[in-house]
Every structure is written in C-alpha cells, then in structure tokens.
Short mmCIF file of C-alpha atoms in Angstrom, two decimals:
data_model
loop_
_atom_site.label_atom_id
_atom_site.label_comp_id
_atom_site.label_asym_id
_atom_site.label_seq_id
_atom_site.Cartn_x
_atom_site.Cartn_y
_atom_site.Cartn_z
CA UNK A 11 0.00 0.00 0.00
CA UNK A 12 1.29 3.50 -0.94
CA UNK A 13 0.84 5.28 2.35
CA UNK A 14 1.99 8.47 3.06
CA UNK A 15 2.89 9.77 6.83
CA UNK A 16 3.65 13.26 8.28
CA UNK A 17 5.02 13.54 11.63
CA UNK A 18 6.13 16.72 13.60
CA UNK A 19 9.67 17.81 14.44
CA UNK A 20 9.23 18.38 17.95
CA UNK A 21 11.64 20.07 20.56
CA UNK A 22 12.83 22.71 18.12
CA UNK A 23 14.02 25.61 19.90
CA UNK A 24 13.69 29.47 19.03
CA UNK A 25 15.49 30.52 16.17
CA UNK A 26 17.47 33.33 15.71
CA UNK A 27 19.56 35.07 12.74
CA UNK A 28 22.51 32.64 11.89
CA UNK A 29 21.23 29.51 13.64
CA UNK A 30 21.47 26.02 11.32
CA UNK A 31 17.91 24.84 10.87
CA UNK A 32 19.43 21.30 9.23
CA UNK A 33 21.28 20.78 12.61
CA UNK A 34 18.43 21.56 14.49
CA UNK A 35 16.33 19.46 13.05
CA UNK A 36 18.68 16.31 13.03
CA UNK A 37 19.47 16.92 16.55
CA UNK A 38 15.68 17.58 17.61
CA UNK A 39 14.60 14.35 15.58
CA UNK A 40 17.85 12.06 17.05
CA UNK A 41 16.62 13.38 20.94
CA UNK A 42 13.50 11.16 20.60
CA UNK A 43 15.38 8.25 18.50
CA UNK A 44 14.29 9.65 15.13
CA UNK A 45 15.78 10.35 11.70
CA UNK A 46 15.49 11.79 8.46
CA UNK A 47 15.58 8.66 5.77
CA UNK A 48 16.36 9.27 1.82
CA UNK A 49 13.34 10.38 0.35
CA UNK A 50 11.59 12.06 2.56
CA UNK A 51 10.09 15.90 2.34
CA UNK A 52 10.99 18.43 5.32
CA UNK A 53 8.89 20.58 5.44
CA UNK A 54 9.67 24.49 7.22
CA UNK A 55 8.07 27.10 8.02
CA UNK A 56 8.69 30.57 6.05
CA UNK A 57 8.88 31.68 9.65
CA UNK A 58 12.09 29.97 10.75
CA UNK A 59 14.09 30.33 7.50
CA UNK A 60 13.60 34.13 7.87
CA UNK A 61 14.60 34.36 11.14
CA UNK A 62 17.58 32.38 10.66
CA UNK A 63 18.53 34.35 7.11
CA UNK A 64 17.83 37.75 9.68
CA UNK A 65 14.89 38.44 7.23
CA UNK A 66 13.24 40.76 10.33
CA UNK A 67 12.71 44.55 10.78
CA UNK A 68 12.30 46.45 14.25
CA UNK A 69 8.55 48.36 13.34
CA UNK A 70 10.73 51.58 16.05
CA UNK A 71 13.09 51.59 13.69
CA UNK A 72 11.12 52.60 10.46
CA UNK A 73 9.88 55.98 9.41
CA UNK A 74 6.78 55.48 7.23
CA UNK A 75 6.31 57.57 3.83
CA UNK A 76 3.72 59.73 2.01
CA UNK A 77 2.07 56.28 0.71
CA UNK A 78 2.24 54.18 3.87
CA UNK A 79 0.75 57.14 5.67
CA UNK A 80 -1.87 57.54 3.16
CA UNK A 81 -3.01 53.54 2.62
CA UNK A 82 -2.98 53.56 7.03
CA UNK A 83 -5.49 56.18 6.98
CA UNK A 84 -7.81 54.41 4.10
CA UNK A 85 -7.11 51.04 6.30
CA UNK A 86 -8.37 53.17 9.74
CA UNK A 87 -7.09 53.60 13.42
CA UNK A 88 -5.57 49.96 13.68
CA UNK A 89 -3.18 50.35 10.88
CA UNK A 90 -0.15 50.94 11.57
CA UNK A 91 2.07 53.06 9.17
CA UNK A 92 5.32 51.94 9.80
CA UNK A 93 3.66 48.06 8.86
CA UNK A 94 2.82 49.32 5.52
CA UNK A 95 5.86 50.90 4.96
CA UNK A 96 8.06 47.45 5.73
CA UNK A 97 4.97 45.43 3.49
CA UNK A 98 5.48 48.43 0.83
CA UNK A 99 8.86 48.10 0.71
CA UNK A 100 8.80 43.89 -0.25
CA UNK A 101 6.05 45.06 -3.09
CA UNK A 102 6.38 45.81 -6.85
CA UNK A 103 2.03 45.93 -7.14
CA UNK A 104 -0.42 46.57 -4.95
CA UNK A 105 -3.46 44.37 -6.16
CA UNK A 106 -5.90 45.26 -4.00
CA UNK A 107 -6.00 47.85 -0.90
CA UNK A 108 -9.31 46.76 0.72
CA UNK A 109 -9.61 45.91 4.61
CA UNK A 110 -5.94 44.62 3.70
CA UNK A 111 -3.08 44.88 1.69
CA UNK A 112 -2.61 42.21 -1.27
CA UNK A 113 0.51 42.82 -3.29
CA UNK A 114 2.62 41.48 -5.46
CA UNK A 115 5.73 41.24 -3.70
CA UNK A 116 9.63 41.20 -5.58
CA UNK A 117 9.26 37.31 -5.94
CA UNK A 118 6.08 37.27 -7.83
CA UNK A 119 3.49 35.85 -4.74
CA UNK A 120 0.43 37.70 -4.65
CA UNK A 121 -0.35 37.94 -0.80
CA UNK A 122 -1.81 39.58 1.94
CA UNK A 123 0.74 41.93 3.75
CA UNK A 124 3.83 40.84 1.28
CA UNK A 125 4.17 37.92 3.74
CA UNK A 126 5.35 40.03 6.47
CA UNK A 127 4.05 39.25 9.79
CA UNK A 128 4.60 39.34 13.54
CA UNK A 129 2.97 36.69 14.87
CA UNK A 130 5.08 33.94 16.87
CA UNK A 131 8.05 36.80 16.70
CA UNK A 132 9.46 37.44 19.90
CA UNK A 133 9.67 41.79 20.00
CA UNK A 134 6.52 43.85 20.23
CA UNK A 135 7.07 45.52 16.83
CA UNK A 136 9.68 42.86 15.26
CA UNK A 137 8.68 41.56 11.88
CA UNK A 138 9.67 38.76 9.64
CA UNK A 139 9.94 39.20 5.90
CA UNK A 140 9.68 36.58 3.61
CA UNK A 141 12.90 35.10 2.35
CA UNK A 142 14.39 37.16 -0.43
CA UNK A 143 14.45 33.87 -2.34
CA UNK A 144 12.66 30.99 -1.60
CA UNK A 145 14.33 28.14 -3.82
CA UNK A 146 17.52 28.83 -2.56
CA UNK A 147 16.87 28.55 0.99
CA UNK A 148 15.39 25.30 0.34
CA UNK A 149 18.31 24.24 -1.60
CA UNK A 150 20.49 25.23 1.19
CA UNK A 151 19.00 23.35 3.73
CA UNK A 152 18.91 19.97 1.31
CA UNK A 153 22.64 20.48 0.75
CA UNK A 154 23.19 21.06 4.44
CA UNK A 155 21.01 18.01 5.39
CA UNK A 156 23.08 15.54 2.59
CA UNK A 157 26.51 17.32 4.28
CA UNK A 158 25.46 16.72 7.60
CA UNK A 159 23.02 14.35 7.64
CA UNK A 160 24.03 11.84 5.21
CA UNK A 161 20.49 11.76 3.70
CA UNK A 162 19.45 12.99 0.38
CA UNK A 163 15.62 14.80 0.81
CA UNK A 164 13.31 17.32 -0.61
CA UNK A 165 12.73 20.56 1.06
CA UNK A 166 9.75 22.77 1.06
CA UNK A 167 9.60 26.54 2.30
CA UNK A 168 6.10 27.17 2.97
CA UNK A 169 3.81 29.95 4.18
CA UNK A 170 0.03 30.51 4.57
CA UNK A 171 -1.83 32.77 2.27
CA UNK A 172 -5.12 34.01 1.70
CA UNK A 173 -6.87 32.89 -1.72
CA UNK A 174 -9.55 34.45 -3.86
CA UNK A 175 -13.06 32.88 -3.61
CA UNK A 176 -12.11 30.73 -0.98
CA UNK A 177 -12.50 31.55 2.88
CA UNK A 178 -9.16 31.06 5.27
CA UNK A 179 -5.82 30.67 4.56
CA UNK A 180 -3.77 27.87 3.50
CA UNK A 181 -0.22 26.02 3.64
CA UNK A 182 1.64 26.83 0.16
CA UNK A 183 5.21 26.20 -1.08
CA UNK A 184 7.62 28.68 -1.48
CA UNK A 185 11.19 27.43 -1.73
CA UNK A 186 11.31 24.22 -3.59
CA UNK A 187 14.14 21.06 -3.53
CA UNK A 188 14.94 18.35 -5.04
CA UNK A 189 11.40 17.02 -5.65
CA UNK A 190 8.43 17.82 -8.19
CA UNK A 191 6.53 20.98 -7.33
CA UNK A 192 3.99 20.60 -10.15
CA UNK A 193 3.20 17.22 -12.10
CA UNK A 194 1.90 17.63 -15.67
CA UNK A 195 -0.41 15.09 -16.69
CA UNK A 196 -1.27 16.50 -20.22
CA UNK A 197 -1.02 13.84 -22.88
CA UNK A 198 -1.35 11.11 -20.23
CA UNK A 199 -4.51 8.60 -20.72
CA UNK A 200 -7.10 8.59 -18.02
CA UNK A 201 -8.61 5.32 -16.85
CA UNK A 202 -10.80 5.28 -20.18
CA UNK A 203 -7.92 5.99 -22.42
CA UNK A 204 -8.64 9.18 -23.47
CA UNK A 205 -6.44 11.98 -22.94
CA UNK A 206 -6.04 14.32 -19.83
CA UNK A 207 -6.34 18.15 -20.66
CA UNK A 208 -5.19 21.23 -18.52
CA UNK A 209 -3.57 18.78 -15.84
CA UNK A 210 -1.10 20.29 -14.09
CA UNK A 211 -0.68 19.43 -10.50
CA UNK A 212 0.86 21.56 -8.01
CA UNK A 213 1.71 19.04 -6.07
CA UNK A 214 4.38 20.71 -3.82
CA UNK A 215 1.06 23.51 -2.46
CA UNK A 216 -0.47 20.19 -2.03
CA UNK A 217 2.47 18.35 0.25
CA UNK A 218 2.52 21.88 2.00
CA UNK A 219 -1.40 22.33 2.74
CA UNK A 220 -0.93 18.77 4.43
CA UNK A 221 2.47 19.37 6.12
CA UNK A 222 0.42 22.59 7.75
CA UNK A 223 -2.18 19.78 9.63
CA UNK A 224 0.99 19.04 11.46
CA UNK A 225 1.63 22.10 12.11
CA UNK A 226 -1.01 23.93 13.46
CA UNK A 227 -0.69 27.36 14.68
CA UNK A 228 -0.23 27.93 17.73
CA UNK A 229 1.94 24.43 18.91
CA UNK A 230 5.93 25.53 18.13
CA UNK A 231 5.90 23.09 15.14
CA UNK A 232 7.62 24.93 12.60
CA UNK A 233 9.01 21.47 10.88
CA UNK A 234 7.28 18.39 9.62
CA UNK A 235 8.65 15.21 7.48
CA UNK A 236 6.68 14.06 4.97
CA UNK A 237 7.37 9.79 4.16
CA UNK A 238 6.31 7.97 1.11
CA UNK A 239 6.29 10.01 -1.25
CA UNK A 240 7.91 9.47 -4.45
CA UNK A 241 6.53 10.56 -7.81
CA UNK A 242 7.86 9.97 -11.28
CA UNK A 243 8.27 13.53 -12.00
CA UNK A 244 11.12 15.90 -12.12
CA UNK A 245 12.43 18.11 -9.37
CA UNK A 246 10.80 21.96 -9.59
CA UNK A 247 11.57 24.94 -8.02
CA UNK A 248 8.66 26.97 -6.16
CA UNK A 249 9.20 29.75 -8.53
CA UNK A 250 7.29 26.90 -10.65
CA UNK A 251 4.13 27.41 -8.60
CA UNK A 252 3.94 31.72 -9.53
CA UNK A 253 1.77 32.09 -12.51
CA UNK A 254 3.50 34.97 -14.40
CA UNK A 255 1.65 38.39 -14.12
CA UNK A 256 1.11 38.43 -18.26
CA UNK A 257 -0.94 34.57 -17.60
CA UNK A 258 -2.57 36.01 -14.54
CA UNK A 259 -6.57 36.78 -15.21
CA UNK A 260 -6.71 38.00 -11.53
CA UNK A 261 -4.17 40.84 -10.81
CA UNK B 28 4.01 11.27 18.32
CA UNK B 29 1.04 13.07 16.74
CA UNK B 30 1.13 11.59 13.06
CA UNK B 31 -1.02 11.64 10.41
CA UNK B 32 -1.26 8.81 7.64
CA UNK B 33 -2.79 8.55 4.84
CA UNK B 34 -3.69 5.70 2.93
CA UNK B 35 -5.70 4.95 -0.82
CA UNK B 36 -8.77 2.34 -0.88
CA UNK B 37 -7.64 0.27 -3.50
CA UNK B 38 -10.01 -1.53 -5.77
CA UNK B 39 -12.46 0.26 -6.11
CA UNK B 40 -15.13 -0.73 -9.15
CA UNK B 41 -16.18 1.87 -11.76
CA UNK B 42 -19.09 3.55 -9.86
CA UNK B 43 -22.18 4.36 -11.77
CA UNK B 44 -25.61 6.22 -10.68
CA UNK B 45 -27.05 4.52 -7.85
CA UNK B 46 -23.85 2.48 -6.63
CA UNK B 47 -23.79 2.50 -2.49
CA UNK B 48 -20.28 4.03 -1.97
CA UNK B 49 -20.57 3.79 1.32
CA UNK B 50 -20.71 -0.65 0.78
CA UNK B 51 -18.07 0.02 -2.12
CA UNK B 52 -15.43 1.59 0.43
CA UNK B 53 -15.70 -0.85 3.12
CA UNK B 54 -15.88 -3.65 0.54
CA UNK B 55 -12.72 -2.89 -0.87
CA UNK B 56 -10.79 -2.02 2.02
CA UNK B 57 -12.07 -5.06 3.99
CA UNK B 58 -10.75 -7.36 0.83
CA UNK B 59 -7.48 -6.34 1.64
CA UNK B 60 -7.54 -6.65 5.57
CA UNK B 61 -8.01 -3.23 5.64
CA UNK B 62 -11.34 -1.23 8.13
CA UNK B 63 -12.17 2.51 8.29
CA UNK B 64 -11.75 3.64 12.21
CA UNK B 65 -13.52 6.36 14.10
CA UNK B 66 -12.58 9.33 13.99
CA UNK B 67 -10.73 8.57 10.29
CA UNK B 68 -11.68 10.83 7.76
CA UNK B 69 -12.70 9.41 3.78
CA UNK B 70 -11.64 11.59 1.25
CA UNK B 71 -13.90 10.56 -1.65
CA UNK B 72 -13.44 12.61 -5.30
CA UNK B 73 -15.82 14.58 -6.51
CA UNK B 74 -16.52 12.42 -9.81
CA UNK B 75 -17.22 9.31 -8.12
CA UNK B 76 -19.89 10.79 -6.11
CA UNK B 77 -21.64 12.65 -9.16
CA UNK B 78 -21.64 9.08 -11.03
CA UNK B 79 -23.21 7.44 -7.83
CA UNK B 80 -26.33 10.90 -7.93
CA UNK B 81 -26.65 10.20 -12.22
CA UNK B 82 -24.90 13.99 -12.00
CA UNK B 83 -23.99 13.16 -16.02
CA UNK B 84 -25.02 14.59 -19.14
CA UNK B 85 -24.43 13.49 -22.31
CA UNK B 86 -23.24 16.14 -25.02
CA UNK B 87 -25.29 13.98 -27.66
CA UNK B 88 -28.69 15.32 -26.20
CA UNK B 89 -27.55 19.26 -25.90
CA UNK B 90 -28.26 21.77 -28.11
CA UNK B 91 -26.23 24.60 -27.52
CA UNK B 92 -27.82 28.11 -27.07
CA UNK B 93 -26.59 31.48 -28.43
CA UNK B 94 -24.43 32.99 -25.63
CA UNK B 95 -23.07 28.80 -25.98
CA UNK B 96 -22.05 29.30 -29.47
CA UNK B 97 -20.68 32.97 -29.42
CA UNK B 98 -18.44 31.79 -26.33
CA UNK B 99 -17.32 28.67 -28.45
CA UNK B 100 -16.68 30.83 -31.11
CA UNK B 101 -14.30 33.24 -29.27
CA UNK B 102 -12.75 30.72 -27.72
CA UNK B 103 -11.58 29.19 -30.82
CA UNK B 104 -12.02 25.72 -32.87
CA UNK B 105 -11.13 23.70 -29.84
CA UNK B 106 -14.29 24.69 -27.92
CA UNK B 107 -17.73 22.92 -28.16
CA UNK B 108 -20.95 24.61 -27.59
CA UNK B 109 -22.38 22.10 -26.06
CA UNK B 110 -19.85 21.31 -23.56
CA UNK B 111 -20.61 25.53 -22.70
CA UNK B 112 -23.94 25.12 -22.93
CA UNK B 113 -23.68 22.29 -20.27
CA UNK B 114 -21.42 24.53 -18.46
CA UNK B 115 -23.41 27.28 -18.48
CA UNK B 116 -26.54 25.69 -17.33
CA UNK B 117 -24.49 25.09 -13.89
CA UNK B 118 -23.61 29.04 -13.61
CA UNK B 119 -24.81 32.33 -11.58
CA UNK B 120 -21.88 34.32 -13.25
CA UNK B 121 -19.53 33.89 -15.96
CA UNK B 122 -16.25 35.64 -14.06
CA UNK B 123 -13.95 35.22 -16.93
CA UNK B 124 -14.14 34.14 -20.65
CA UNK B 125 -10.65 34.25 -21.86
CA UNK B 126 -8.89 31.06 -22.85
CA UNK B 127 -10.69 28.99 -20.68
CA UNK B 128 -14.49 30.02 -18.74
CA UNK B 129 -13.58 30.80 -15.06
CA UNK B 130 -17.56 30.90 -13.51
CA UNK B 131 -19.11 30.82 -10.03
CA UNK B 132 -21.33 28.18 -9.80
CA UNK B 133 -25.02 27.38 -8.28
CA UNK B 134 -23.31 26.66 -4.89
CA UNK B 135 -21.12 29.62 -5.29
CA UNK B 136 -17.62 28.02 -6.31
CA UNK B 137 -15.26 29.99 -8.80
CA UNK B 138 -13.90 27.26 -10.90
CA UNK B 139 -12.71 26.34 -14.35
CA UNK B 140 -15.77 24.90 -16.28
CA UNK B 141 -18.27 24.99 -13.63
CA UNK B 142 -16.74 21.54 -12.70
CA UNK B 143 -17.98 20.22 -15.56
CA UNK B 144 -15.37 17.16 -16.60
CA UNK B 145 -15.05 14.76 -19.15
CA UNK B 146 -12.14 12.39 -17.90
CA UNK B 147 -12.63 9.72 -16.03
CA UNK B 148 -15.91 9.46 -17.69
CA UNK B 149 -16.78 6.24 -19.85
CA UNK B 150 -18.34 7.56 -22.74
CA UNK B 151 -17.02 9.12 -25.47
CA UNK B 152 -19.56 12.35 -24.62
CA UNK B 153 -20.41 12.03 -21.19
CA UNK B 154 -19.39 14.95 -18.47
CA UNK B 155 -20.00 15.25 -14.84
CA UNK B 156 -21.39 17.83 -13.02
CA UNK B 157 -20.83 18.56 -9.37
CA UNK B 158 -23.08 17.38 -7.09
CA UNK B 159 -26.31 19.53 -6.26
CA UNK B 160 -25.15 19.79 -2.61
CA UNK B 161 -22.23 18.48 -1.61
CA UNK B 162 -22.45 19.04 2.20
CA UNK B 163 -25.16 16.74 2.04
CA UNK B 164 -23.53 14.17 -0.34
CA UNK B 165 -21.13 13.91 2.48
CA UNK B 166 -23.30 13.96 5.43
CA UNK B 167 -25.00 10.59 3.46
CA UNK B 168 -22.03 9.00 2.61
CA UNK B 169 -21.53 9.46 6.50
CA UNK B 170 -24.44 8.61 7.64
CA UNK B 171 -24.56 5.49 5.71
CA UNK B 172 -20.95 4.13 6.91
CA UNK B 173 -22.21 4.76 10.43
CA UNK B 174 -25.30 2.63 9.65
CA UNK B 175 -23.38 -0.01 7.73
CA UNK B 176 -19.91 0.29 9.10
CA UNK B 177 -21.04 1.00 12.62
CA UNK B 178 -18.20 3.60 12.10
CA UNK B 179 -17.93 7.62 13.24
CA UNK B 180 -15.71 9.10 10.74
CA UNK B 181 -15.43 12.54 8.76
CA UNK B 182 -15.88 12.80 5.03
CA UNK B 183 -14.59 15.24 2.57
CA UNK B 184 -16.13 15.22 -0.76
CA UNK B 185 -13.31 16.87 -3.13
CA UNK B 186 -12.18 18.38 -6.51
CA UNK B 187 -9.44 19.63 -7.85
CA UNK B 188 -9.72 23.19 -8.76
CA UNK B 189 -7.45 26.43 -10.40
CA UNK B 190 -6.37 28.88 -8.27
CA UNK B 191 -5.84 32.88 -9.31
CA UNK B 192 -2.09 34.26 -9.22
CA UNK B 193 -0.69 30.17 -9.26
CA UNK B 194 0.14 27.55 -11.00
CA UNK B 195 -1.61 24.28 -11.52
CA UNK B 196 -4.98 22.96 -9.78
CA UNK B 197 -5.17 21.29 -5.92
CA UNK B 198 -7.32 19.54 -4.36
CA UNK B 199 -10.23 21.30 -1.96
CA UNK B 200 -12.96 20.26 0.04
CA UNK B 201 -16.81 21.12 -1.76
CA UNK B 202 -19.02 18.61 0.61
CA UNK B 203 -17.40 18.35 4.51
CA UNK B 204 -19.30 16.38 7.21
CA UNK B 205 -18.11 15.12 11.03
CA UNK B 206 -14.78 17.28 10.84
CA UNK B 207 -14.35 21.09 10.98
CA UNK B 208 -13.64 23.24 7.66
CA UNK B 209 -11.84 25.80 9.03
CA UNK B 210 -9.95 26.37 12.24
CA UNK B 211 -10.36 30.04 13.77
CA UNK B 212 -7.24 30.67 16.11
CA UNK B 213 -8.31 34.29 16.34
CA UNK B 214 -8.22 35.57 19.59
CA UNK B 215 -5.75 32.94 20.56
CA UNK B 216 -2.26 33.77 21.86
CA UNK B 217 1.07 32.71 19.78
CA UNK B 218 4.26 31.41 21.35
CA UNK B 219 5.42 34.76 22.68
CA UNK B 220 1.46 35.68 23.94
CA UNK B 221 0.76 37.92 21.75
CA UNK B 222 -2.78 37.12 19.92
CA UNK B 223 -3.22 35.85 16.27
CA UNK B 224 -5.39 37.94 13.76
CA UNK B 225 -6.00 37.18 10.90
CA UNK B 226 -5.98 33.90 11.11
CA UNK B 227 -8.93 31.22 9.76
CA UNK B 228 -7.05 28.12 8.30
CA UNK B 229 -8.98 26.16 5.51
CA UNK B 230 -8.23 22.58 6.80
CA UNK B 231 -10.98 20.75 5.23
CA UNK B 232 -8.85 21.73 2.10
CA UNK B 233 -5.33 20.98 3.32
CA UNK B 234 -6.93 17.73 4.16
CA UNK B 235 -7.88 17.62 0.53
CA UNK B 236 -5.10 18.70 -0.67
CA UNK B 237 -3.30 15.46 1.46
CA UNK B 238 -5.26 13.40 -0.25
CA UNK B 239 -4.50 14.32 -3.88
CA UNK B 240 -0.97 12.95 -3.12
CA UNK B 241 -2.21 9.66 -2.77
CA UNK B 242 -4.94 9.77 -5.47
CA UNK B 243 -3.52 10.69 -8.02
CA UNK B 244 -4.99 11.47 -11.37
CA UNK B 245 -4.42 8.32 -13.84
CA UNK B 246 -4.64 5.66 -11.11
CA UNK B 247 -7.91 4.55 -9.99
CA UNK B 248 -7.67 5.41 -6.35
CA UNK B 249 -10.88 8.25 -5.77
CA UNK B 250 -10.72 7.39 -1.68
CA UNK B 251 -7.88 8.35 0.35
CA UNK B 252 -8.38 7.24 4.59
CA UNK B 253 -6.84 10.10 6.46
CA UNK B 254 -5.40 8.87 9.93
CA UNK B 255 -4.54 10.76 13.29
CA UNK B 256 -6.40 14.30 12.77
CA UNK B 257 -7.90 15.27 15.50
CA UNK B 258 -8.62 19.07 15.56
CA UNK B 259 -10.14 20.76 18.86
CA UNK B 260 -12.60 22.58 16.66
CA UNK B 261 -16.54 22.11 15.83
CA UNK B 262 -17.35 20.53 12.75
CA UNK B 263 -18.46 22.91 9.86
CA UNK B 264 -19.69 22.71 6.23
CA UNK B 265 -18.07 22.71 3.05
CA UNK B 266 -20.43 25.80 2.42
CA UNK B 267 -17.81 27.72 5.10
CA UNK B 268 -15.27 27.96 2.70
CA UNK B 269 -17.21 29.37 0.39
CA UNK B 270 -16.11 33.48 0.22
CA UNK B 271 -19.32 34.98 -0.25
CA UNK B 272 -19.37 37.14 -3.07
CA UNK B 273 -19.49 40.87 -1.48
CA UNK B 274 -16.96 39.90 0.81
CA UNK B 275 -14.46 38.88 -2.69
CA UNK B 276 -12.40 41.16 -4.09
CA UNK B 277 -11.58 39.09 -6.92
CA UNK B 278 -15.10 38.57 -8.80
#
C-alpha cells in the first residue's frame, strides 16, 4: 500500500539570525530516537528560514512615507504606518487595498501583507519578511542536510496565504528542492484511455497544505517530514508554482 | 508522536448512478484486511460521487444556445458549444471568458468549467457535473458508513480546482461532514502571547489537498483514509469555505 505519513519535528528551539535549521532538526529528531531517511520531504516554516537568514525589521526603527501614511489612513485607526511601509517596501504591485493589503511582492506571490508578519516573533514591533528567495533557501537546507546528515531529501519553504473565492488561509510552497513541485499530466490517458487536458498538479502547495495539519498554529511546530512520497516527475523549483503576471486573469 | 497517515482504498469498481459508496469503500478495504476507524476521515473525489447521484449529461442530447455558441466561437475551434452550454446551465456568473471560462457556480464556487469534466468518464460524450449539494452528499455517505460500518468518521467530498495568481490545480474540500472546515485561532495567543489575527485556516482543504498525493490522477484510487487528525474545533460545512461574493475582491 502506498501510504503516506507526516510527523512533527518536535523540541525545536527558538530561532534566531545565523542559527542552522538542518542541525536543528537532526538533533531535535535524534533526541527522541528519530531520523530523516532518503526520500523524505521536510517541510519548514517561512517563519524559521527568515529568522535564521535575519529576514526581520524592528517596526521603532522605520519611518513610514507619504504612501504608507496615506493607505494607514484608508485602512483606519488599527493600521499601523510603519507596517505598511516594511509590506510596501517587499512590493512591486499593490493588487488590491481593501480591509488589507494584497501585493505582489519582488518574488512574484500575490499575498496579503507581502508575507510580512509578527505573529510567533518574539519583539513587540519585530517583523519577519519573507525570504528574499525561496528556492535557494530550500536548496540550502537539502545540501546542508546531505553534508550533515548523510540523507538525500526534498525541502519545502512554505507559508500561509489568503486565496480568492475561498475563505481562510492555506499552507503553500515557497522554496522548492529536489522534488516535483507541479506534475503535468497533459497527454497522459485517463482510466478510459482518453487523454487528460489542462492537468497540471501543483503538487508541492499540495504536500505543503498537508504538512500545515501538522503544524497547526499555535503548537511551536515549525518542521514536519513528509514519508512515502515518491513521484515519477522531475524536481521543480517553487518559482514553478507563480503564474507569471502576463498569464494572470486576476491581478 | 502526533502523526497523520494517509492511505488509498484500493479496488475500487467503476461507480455508476445509484452504486452505495458507502458498501463500495468498506468492501474494498475489507478485501485487503483493511477497516475505516472512528474518527478517520474518507476523502472521496468529486466524480465518483456525481456518477453514484446520475450527476452526467451526455453532449449527444444538448443543443447549444446562443451565448453557448458565441463563447465557443471566441474561444476558438477547440471549444464545443455544447460542452458551454452544459457549463453554463451550472452558472450564476460567468467571471472570466478568456482562454478557458472561469464561472461561479449554483453553490457559489469559482472554478474552471463549472466543474464540468469529461475524464474519467466512460463515454465518449459524457461529463460530470458537481453534485447539487455536496455538504449533504457527504453527510450521506456518512451517515450510511455509520449505519453499515457501525463507524464515526469525517468525510470530505473533493475536486481539484485552479487557483488565481498560481500555478496548476489542488485539491479542496466542496461537501465536509463530522470534521471542521476551518480552524479560527483568532483571539488565541502565539508562542510569545501575543494574539493571532487574521488567522482562519482552511483545513478541510489541506486535508484535501493530502489526499491528492495519494490519489492521483491516472490511477484509480478516488478514496484516500486520512489517519490521526484530531482538531479541537466544531465541525463545519463545506459551504464555510465558500467566500461569499461581497466579501471577494476578486469577482
């Protein structure tokens, strides 16, 4: 049976600006007798990569401009300038300025807030920013896991975003490594032989959505390993998963 | 160690109208040793449940309308009428006719097609439609494996849908019963106390999302058992994930 299993990297402690997230997570799997085996997905948390790449701004340290000031007042008394300034500053579109912010930041994401955020940041006015790219983060923390831990894996950088249509957020890949992040079944036969049209899976959102049911919120669980699964399908990038802006119906 | 599994039901038979999925499931996982346990939730696609409700048409017996034929014709020589016609009997509003017809449905989903599908369908001009409601597709298919499984568990009735601003489709949850849709940790306190905003995750979809992994799109497998979730939250509706329209930005 082709079963697939997602367990939590428990123990991991705080982490700051330099700190080795592939050493932390070997050491806080090996503390209860677990390991990383070929094959299997880690999954992280947006959250911990930018605090250990320093991707964070002090809010007391940043003097909002003409725009900031003027999209706070549109927002109303609980927005807070020097926010919108940081999320501003991470954004090459605003798509919509509406209750909140949704941009399109540098990388291409369109999100709520440009992906910064305070929550589970220790500071009253310390923010993270997204990682200023993705892919390679992941791809650092695969090499770093073959270099120290002997094991060969794909790694997923994921965040929750909003989505149009569709209430609540939800777990999607970022940074992408050494597996699939989309699999195109165009041209393939379907059970009745004829052929699959518009097909394209994006399977790496998918392993992400699930890896956030791990997760959760409000448990420190920024890391979860995703066994079994193995697809015949080349490795992608996350960049993969951004729908250019020239294909995009919605921005 | 708080892990999640998920495994396919494996054998399933082509289902057509009428077929007792409920008796199909526990058939085939019982041929292979295999039971459903409570609290487990089935993850049963979308097209499996329309053939069990006769949700088919067959583009023999349509005869396409005008706004049918004026779409097909700006859509180009690929397009046929009566495939719009079919999808535009399941519409409240056409969102976008460019390339492909991006609609809201009867039930209020934005998706590609109305969800009208031709794969996986015997018949060289047979579709499926969604179901008519698939909260309560789910809440039978749930009642009925109480009855005749003498089982509690959660079922997700799913489909793979486009998103706006990404690539490729994923899985989400249209019908939910016996497990909640979305998780509201608003008001709750992160790991330095400060509270969450913001934040309503969509995990009847991540759990959808899961299952995709397992399904597939060329192998038969349209059940997926999900193992080990066990949210402290109420159990909600499929209809909760459902943005209603003057709260959307993007339609």
């Amino acid at each position: 049976v082709a079963e697939l299993s997602l367990s939590p990297v428990e123990g991991l402690p705080e982490v700051g600006p330099g700190d080795d997230i592939a050493q932390l997570v070997i050491d806080a799997l090996a503390k209860r007798g677990q390991a990383l085996e070929g094959g299997d997905i880690l999954v992280v948390a947006q959250k911990i990569v930018s605090k250990s790449e320093g991707r964070l701004r002090d809010l007391a340290t940043v003097t909002p401009g003409k725009d900031a000031r003027r999209i706070a007042e549109e927002h109303g008394p609980e927005a807070d300038p020097r926010l919108i300034q940081v999320i501003l500053d991470e954004t090459v579109r605003v798509v919509r300025s509406e209750r909140v912010l949704i941009v399109e930041t540098r990388h291409g994401y369109v999100c709520a807030n440009a992906g910064v955020d305070h929550s589970n940041v220790p500071g009253l006015d310390m923010v993270t920013l997204l990682p200023v790219d993705p892919d390679s983060s992941a791809e650092s923390l695969r090499a770093r896991l073959r270099e120290i831990g002997r094991v060969e894996v794909g790694v997923i950088v994921s965040d929750t975003f909003g989505r149009a249509w569709r209430i609540g957020i939800e777990n999607v890949a970022l940074g992408v490594a050494g597996l699939p992040a989309v699999i195109d079944y165009r041209g393939q036969l379907d059970d009745f032989d004829q052929e699959l049209t518009a097909t394209v899976v994006a399977v790496a959102d998918e392993l992400a959505a699930a890896a956030e049911l791990v997760m959760g919120k409000t448990a420190r669980i920024p890391a979860v390993v995703i066994r079994g699964y193995h697809p015949e399908a080349l490795p992608g990038l996350g960049k993969d998963l951004i729908r250019p802006a020239e294909l995009d119906l919605f921005r």
